Coordinates of C-alpha atoms in Angstrom, one line a residue:
M1 CA 95.5 124.4 93.9
R2 CA 96.2 120.8 93.1
V3 CA 96.4 118.5 96.2
H4 CA 97.4 114.9 96.1
T5 CA 95.4 112.3 97.9
G6 CA 96.3 112.2 101.6
A7 CA 98.3 115.4 101.6
A8 CA 97.8 118.2 104.0
L9 CA 95.5 121.1 103.0
P10 CA 96.9 124.4 102.0
A11 CA 96.3 127.1 104.6
G12 CA 92.8 128.5 104.4
A13 CA 91.3 125.7 102.3
D14 CA 88.2 123.8 103.5
A15 CA 87.1 121.7 100.6
I16 CA 88.4 119.3 97.9
V17 CA 86.9 118.5 94.5
V18 CA 88.2 115.3 92.8
Q19 CA 89.7 115.9 89.4
E20 CA 87.0 113.7 87.8
E21 CA 84.5 116.5 88.8
A22 CA 86.6 119.4 87.5
R23 CA 87.9 120.6 84.1
E24 CA 91.2 122.5 84.0
D25 CA 91.7 125.1 81.2
R26 CA 95.1 126.8 81.4
D27 CA 94.8 129.1 84.4
T28 CA 91.2 128.4 85.3
V29 CA 89.3 125.4 86.7
E30 CA 85.6 124.8 86.1
L31 CA 83.9 122.7 88.8
A32 CA 80.9 120.5 88.2
F33 CA 79.2 121.7 91.4
A34 CA 79.7 124.1 94.2
A35 CA 81.6 122.1 96.9
G36 CA 80.6 123.0 100.5
P37 CA 82.9 123.1 103.5
D38 CA 84.6 119.7 104.5
H39 CA 83.8 118.1 101.2
H40 CA 86.3 115.2 100.8
I41 CA 88.1 116.4 103.9
R42 CA 89.4 114.1 106.6
R43 CA 89.8 116.1 109.8
R44 CA 92.5 115.3 112.2
G45 CA 91.1 112.9 114.8
S46 CA 88.2 111.8 112.6
D47 CA 89.6 108.2 112.4
L48 CA 91.2 107.9 115.9
T49 CA 91.0 110.3 118.7
A50 CA 93.7 110.9 121.4
G51 CA 93.4 108.4 124.2
E52 CA 91.2 106.0 122.3
P53 CA 92.4 102.3 122.6
L54 CA 93.7 101.0 119.3
L55 CA 93.3 97.3 120.1
R56 CA 91.7 95.5 123.1
A57 CA 93.7 93.1 125.2
G58 CA 93.7 89.7 123.7
S59 CA 93.2 90.9 120.1
R60 CA 94.8 88.7 117.4
L61 CA 97.5 90.5 115.5
G62 CA 96.4 89.9 112.0
P63 CA 97.2 92.0 108.9
G64 CA 94.7 94.7 109.8
A65 CA 95.8 95.0 113.4
L66 CA 99.4 95.3 112.3
A67 CA 98.5 98.0 109.8
L68 CA 96.7 99.9 112.5
L69 CA 99.6 99.8 114.9
A70 CA 102.0 100.8 112.2
S71 CA 99.8 103.8 111.2
Q72 CA 100.2 105.1 114.7
G73 CA 103.9 104.6 115.0
H74 CA 103.9 101.5 117.3
A75 CA 106.9 99.4 116.3
L76 CA 106.7 97.2 119.4
V77 CA 103.7 95.9 121.4
R78 CA 103.5 93.5 124.3
V79 CA 102.2 90.1 123.2
H80 CA 101.5 86.6 124.7
R81 CA 104.2 84.1 123.9
A82 CA 103.0 81.2 121.9
P83 CA 103.0 78.1 124.1
R84 CA 105.5 75.4 123.3
V85 CA 103.8 72.0 123.0
A86 CA 105.5 68.6 123.0
L87 CA 103.5 65.8 121.3
L88 CA 104.2 62.2 122.4
V89 CA 102.4 59.5 120.5
T90 CA 102.6 56.0 122.0
G91 CA 101.9 52.5 120.7
D92 CA 103.9 49.6 119.3
E93 CA 101.3 49.1 116.5
L94 CA 101.9 52.4 114.9
R95 CA 103.8 53.1 111.7
D96 CA 104.8 56.3 109.9
V97 CA 102.6 57.3 106.9
G98 CA 104.1 55.8 103.8
A99 CA 106.2 53.2 105.6
P100 CA 105.6 49.5 105.2
R101 CA 102.5 48.4 107.2
P102 CA 102.6 44.7 108.2
P103 CA 99.4 43.0 109.3
G104 CA 98.3 44.1 112.8
T105 CA 99.8 47.6 112.4
L106 CA 98.2 51.0 111.8
Y107 CA 99.4 54.3 110.3
D108 CA 99.9 57.0 112.9
S109 CA 97.1 59.5 112.3
N110 CA 97.1 61.0 115.8
G111 CA 100.5 62.6 115.2
P112 CA 99.4 64.6 112.2
L113 CA 96.1 65.3 113.8
L114 CA 97.5 66.9 116.9
H115 CA 100.4 68.7 115.2
A116 CA 97.9 70.4 112.9
S117 CA 95.4 71.1 115.8
V118 CA 98.1 72.7 117.9
R119 CA 99.3 74.9 115.0
E120 CA 95.7 76.0 114.3
A121 CA 95.2 77.0 117.9
G122 CA 98.2 79.3 117.6
A123 CA 100.8 77.3 119.6
L124 CA 104.2 75.8 118.6
P125 CA 104.1 72.0 118.3
T126 CA 107.1 69.7 118.5
R127 CA 106.6 66.0 117.6
L128 CA 108.7 63.7 119.7
P129 CA 109.8 60.3 118.5
R130 CA 107.1 57.8 119.1
A131 CA 107.3 55.7 122.3
G132 CA 106.6 51.9 122.3
D133 CA 104.5 50.1 124.8
D134 CA 107.3 50.0 127.4
A135 CA 107.1 51.7 130.8
D136 CA 110.7 52.8 130.8
A137 CA 110.6 54.1 127.2
V138 CA 107.4 56.1 127.9
A139 CA 108.9 57.6 131.1
S140 CA 112.1 58.5 129.4
A141 CA 110.2 60.2 126.5
L142 CA 108.0 62.1 129.0
E143 CA 110.9 63.3 131.1
A144 CA 112.4 64.8 127.9
A145 CA 109.1 66.4 127.0
L146 CA 108.6 67.9 130.5
E147 CA 112.0 69.7 130.2
Q148 CA 111.2 71.5 126.9
A149 CA 107.5 72.4 126.8
D150 CA 104.8 74.5 128.4
L151 CA 102.3 71.7 127.6
V152 CA 102.9 68.1 127.0
I153 CA 100.2 66.2 125.1
T154 CA 100.3 62.4 125.0
T155 CA 98.0 60.1 123.1
G156 CA 97.6 56.4 123.6
G157 CA 98.4 54.3 126.6
A158 CA 96.0 56.4 128.7
S159 CA 93.7 53.7 130.2
V160 CA 94.5 50.9 132.7
G161 CA 95.4 48.0 130.4
R162 CA 98.6 45.9 130.6
H163 CA 100.2 48.0 127.8
D164 CA 99.0 51.4 129.1
H165 CA 102.0 53.0 130.7
V166 CA 101.4 56.7 130.5
R167 CA 99.7 57.2 133.9
G168 CA 102.3 55.2 135.7
A169 CA 105.1 57.1 134.0
L170 CA 103.6 60.4 134.9
A171 CA 103.3 59.3 138.6
R172 CA 106.9 58.3 138.6
L173 CA 107.9 61.7 137.2
G174 CA 105.9 63.6 139.8
V175 CA 103.1 64.8 137.6
E176 CA 99.9 65.4 139.6
L177 CA 96.7 64.6 137.7
M178 CA 94.1 67.1 138.9
V179 CA 91.6 65.6 136.4
P180 CA 92.0 61.8 136.3
K181 CA 89.2 61.2 133.8
V182 CA 86.1 62.8 132.4
R183 CA 82.5 61.8 132.1
L184 CA 82.2 62.2 128.4
K185 CA 81.7 60.1 125.3
P186 CA 84.1 59.9 123.5
G187 CA 87.1 60.6 125.7
K188 CA 86.6 59.1 129.1
P189 CA 90.3 58.3 129.7
F190 CA 91.3 62.0 129.2
A191 CA 93.3 63.4 132.1
F192 CA 95.0 66.7 132.9
G193 CA 97.8 67.4 135.3
R194 CA 100.9 69.5 136.2
R195 CA 104.4 69.3 137.3
G196 CA 105.5 72.7 138.3
D197 CA 104.8 75.2 135.5
V198 CA 104.4 72.4 132.9
A199 CA 100.9 71.2 132.1
V200 CA 100.2 67.7 130.8
A201 CA 97.2 66.6 128.8
V202 CA 96.6 62.8 128.5
L203 CA 94.5 62.0 125.4
P204 CA 93.0 58.7 124.5
G205 CA 94.6 56.7 121.6
N206 CA 91.4 56.5 119.5
P207 CA 91.7 59.2 116.9
V208 CA 88.1 60.5 117.4
S209 CA 88.5 60.6 121.2
A210 CA 91.8 62.4 120.8
F211 CA 90.2 64.9 118.4
V212 CA 87.2 65.6 120.6
T213 CA 89.1 65.9 123.9
F214 CA 91.6 68.3 122.2
Q215 CA 88.8 70.5 121.0
V216 CA 86.9 70.6 124.2
F217 CA 89.7 70.7 126.8
V218 CA 93.1 71.4 125.3
R219 CA 92.4 74.0 122.7
P220 CA 90.7 76.4 125.2
W221 CA 93.8 76.0 127.5
L222 CA 96.1 77.0 124.6
R223 CA 93.8 79.9 123.5
R224 CA 93.6 81.2 127.1
S225 CA 97.4 81.0 127.3
L226 CA 97.6 83.2 124.3
G227 CA 95.3 85.8 125.9
D228 CA 92.2 85.0 124.0
P229 CA 89.3 86.5 125.9
L230 CA 87.0 84.0 124.2
P231 CA 89.0 80.8 124.3
E232 CA 86.3 78.2 123.7
R233 CA 84.6 77.3 120.4
P234 CA 81.4 79.2 119.7
R235 CA 78.3 77.5 121.1
L236 CA 75.2 77.6 118.9
R237 CA 71.7 76.1 119.0
A238 CA 70.7 73.9 116.1
R239 CA 67.9 71.5 115.3
L240 CA 68.6 67.9 114.5
A241 CA 68.0 67.3 110.8
H242 CA 67.0 63.6 111.2
D243 CA 66.1 61.0 113.8
H244 CA 69.1 59.7 115.7
R245 CA 69.7 56.9 118.3
H246 CA 72.6 56.7 120.7
S247 CA 73.6 54.9 123.8
P248 CA 72.5 56.9 126.9
G249 CA 74.4 57.0 130.2
R250 CA 77.1 59.7 129.5
P251 CA 77.0 63.1 127.8
E252 CA 78.0 62.5 124.2
L253 CA 79.6 64.8 121.6
A254 CA 78.6 63.6 118.2
R255 CA 80.3 64.8 115.0
G256 CA 78.2 66.4 112.4
R257 CA 77.9 69.4 110.0
L258 CA 75.9 72.5 110.3
E259 CA 73.6 73.6 107.4
P260 CA 70.6 76.0 107.1
D261 CA 67.3 74.4 106.2
D262 CA 64.9 75.8 103.6
A263 CA 63.5 78.3 106.1
G264 CA 67.0 79.5 107.0
Q265 CA 67.1 77.8 110.4
L266 CA 70.3 76.2 111.5
T267 CA 70.3 72.4 111.5
V268 CA 72.9 69.8 112.4
H269 CA 73.4 66.6 110.3
L270 CA 75.1 63.9 112.5
A271 CA 77.5 61.5 110.9
A272 CA 76.2 58.0 110.5
R273 CA 79.3 56.5 112.1
Q274 CA 80.1 57.8 115.5
G275 CA 82.6 55.2 116.7
S276 CA 85.9 56.3 118.3
G277 CA 87.8 55.0 115.3
S278 CA 85.5 56.5 112.6
L279 CA 87.8 59.1 111.2
G280 CA 85.5 60.0 108.3
S281 CA 83.5 62.4 110.5
L282 CA 86.5 64.4 111.6
A283 CA 86.2 66.7 108.5
D284 CA 82.8 67.9 109.7
D285 CA 82.4 71.3 111.4
A286 CA 80.4 70.6 114.5
L287 CA 80.2 68.7 117.8
A288 CA 76.6 68.3 119.0
L289 CA 75.9 67.6 122.7
L290 CA 73.5 64.7 122.9
P291 CA 71.5 64.5 126.2
E292 CA 72.7 61.5 128.3
G293 CA 69.2 60.4 129.4
R294 CA 67.6 59.9 126.0
A295 CA 68.4 57.1 123.6
E296 CA 66.0 58.3 120.9
L297 CA 66.3 61.8 119.5
A298 CA 63.6 62.9 117.0
A299 CA 64.2 65.2 114.0
G300 CA 63.7 68.8 115.1
T301 CA 65.2 68.3 118.6
E302 CA 67.1 71.4 119.6
L303 CA 70.8 70.7 120.5
E304 CA 73.7 72.7 121.8
V305 CA 76.5 72.6 119.2
L306 CA 80.2 73.6 119.2
W307 CA 81.1 75.2 115.9
L308 CA 84.6 74.0 115.0
H309 CA 85.4 76.1 111.9
P310 CA 84.2 79.7 112.4
A311 CA 86.1 82.6 110.9
V312 CA 89.2 83.5 112.9
R313 CA 88.5 86.3 115.3
S314 CA 90.7 89.4 114.9

């Protein structure tokens, strides 16, 4: 009896031979071999058994996971809502990309940086109009942001200079900073606080500092909010590919790229320019933790590394 792929077996049948291994001649079929029981048979329960979990809590619903759920008749599943993130960039000196840029001004790179970073983390970003270096303007923009988001991210105006108004505005609005700053290079001015159910992350204005503090502090918060059981970037061990010198005194996260050496061992190549404004290193795939007590690091030194571009976990 002819059976189509995936169809139920006729009563009493216990084996299937594919047509490429059989020859049909009118009312007879000649088989290329004697098929034993269960040949090409998929028994009920051989793929999934009753009571077996389909997906673990925190699983990412990619194409494969959705197909699995659909195959078992699950049209609805409970998921974590994507956090709403309001992005506020501050600074009189900033201009939109493509707009005229008079002397003394800069293109706004933090806006695109954070918008893309939030989307990559799985959250929903909204870019607010830029605020100038004015205390009332910053407070007004922050008040609007606090009313519409689960997380407010600011960049710029985070320190204690005459034109840094973010911390003062947050205090006026009743935001409590539980983390006023961090002992990290780059990113010392980073702060984190709350007003009610809304979280606030204060990022430095230097693009590299904003990038590093987002990866280390903000992205894990977003991933945990999404139910990710492993919200942090993977931590690896890699050997320094070359001698490197840095200023000791604070733990430093240096940008670099991971590569295997000739023996297949993982090595990290640090970018030559590690300044807070050196955007050329932001396309690399690793942050290497440099020990705070050593200025000279020799090639071959083993370092802990955050891997920034692993395959997305399903």
